[in-house]
């Protein structure tokens, strides 16, 4: 077994003093001939204790007449139950009702409990009374657990030696402990939404509830994550969800991308929101998602929820296509943990450990997790190493307040590669594993195109139930990022398209030859050298939400959302490859964006560690407020959400403006944004529901569209991007079958592009900006699940999309990677062209088989069609172009898990096999000229067949 090497663990705490009125344990109640249930509900409201009452027991109870004022709860309970055929017990913060038994009956119960007893029940939403499909029922302190069926019912066998308490949990709800009192029919077990109730440490975001929240939503839980993640990135867990498309691009660690309903997550075009416990973590400047920054979250996630379309978020985030919300585990009530070790294809290896102290008698609990993941990658030159960590320290202040400190992050480095032509991949001896950037230096593998980054996120959560109607949830957070990505650059008169190689074009780059040539340079200047594009960022935020109940049927939520960000961006010389310096002289005009060099050091000779090409500091800040009213009565739920935000951008340029020049820093550029959303859900009966939602959203243009030509010149034409969307949905659910259908239509207006693309002929990166583009995204989605017997389940999904541009736009300016203008286009002919880089038709089928109770095997197949390649929009220079259409393809994956005992501990062996048939297909393509000619298209092929095997031991 390989050991995880913990280099440094720094744990720090902030001391806070919070004073608030807590619930009194004295009771005042006056009732005459009242039902026992109504009296116990009043005690629950006054005391804050949960009350567990079985319907069968209440039917046997007598009427209650009582009048007490400010008496201790224990005394009141004794008076209530004195003349009842029932009695009570207090377990933690739960009052449990049970039958009175004489000594003979008790002896019989104790004797019979030696055998396993089958308990049954039904898990429902405490507010809507709807079944919670997939809720987890676990015997406390053991691995014995089952999932609720589609209608919420369950059956579990309990051995008395294992314990007498069941833990019932579900994503987005407060877990409940159910003491087993001898009655095997537990009846209905109602779970409260974690957004308006709390009985233990809970961490959550804007989580949607099935058959209540009127949006399209799908979730995966910790068991699914554990059994399917393997060596994949987070998006690969979501590819079976309607409207979701993922690819692994070049195969680099954490380089996967995701699209939802045709909206991208790429840099400068990020319209898929990514939140962790409700905290937005998209890049504030570009909206991009970087999965490698938080890859270790799969080890501590309690759920990953995908909200398609408008979503449930109350704050303004880049969620035009949808939102991916990851909810991490809080501090565990029970002590324990796990150790796991995984191996896989191409020396993939992961070591993972998690330890939880459990909740002690003083209300403290802590969870610490750490992992190391490494491997050679799934193509040449893609070696990677990642360290992931998670820490939670929680304090239950009293029955109604908790404080939670969370730290999560990753420190990783991994190789990358660019797309190649179909011809190159066909002719390369390495086939689809070929990497044009791969090389050899000093006898070792060397890839200058290497991504490295670290971005810890620290948050402090305070949850406070003020009274039986109101609560306050507040989170203060910060993120600190540092890292970048490398590349090789050429000096004056040289071209990176002509690098020396060990052999032919498909052989590794000969960096030793480059070093020899550089060393022989007459003036010591570099012919070729390595730089990295560096980002150093700081984010801070505060979000606070107040919730209260207005009358009997209306829940009101209101709050504030404050964010502040600044980031330094520059390129830095990291390897002179044997040369002495890089000449970097200032020329050109800063005002037009044609300047090159550092005006504050116009004759710079850059050495290792010198900043080069650009150096700017960007600021983004926003402050907003939001409010949501939700009406819920019987089978009908409706909501309306309103929010507004003031957003501002500012830029400091250290290269194009002299120090002391007032123009070196721009004034703040302000944008006012808002959103209005409404929706309703109606449960036709216990099986069917219908819903609808509608919304109008605005968001500020991304940073690159606010300032022109990578200068401090403000783009006066920059306007807010807008979205108008509406959706209809239908759901059907029985104990063994469920179906969901969604129809949506979304107009995306005044879209601003910041498109970055590589020119493989010169190995240069180019960027183009444009605004005023309109798109239409519409489609239909269907999702089916069927479980004929408990050992077999299968289902699938089909998503039919129609995503296209509705107008032409222009003009467009194109820049090289040194921010110099290289060309301009007066108009681009986008109208009626398909939105590229996303399959508009997707489908999936899955099946899961429980061979024996300890062994489960699953299979999933994904199909992609109607897939237009990505085209840099500035290249639509004429109308009626026909870009390359990626051939339809299907991919199959397998997974399995075997559970057993190891030295008395619960253990499981988990296996994944991706691309089972080793199918070769194009998963990403870029048609630079929209020609449709396959010989001119640059592509990423599928990753080859690969496996992982993981042994996990729980304690």
Coordinates of C-alpha atoms in Angstrom, one line a residue, residues 584 586-597 613-614 651 653 655-657 707-714 767 769 813-823:
X584 CA 12.0 42.6 -24.8
X586 CA 9.0 48.5 -26.0
X587 CA 7.5 49.5 -29.4
X588 CA 4.1 50.5 -30.7
X589 CA 1.2 52.5 -29.4
X590 CA -0.5 51.5 -26.1
X591 CA -3.6 53.5 -26.9
X592 CA -4.4 51.3 -29.9
X593 CA -3.4 48.0 -28.4
X594 CA -0.5 47.6 -30.8
X595 CA 2.2 48.2 -28.1
X596 CA 4.8 45.5 -27.3
X597 CA 7.1 45.5 -24.3
X613 CA 4.3 40.3 -22.9
X614 CA 1.6 41.6 -20.5
X651 CA -8.1 47.5 -14.7
X653 CA -2.0 48.0 -16.7
X655 CA 3.2 47.5 -19.1
X656 CA 1.3 49.9 -21.4
X657 CA 1.2 52.9 -19.1
X707 CA -11.9 46.9 -22.0
X708 CA -10.9 47.2 -25.6
X709 CA -7.8 45.7 -27.2
X710 CA -6.3 44.5 -23.9
X711 CA -5.8 48.1 -22.9
X712 CA -7.4 50.5 -20.4
X713 CA -9.6 51.9 -23.1
X714 CA -13.2 51.3 -22.0
X767 CA -8.2 35.9 -29.3
X769 CA -13.9 39.8 -29.2
X813 CA -10.7 42.4 -34.0
X814 CA -8.3 39.5 -33.6
X815 CA -5.3 39.6 -31.3
X816 CA -2.3 37.3 -30.9
X817 CA -1.1 35.9 -27.5
X818 CA 0.9 39.1 -26.9
X819 CA -2.3 41.2 -27.2
X820 CA -1.4 42.7 -30.6
X821 CA -4.0 43.2 -33.3
X822 CA -3.3 40.9 -36.2
X823 CA -6.6 41.3 -38.3

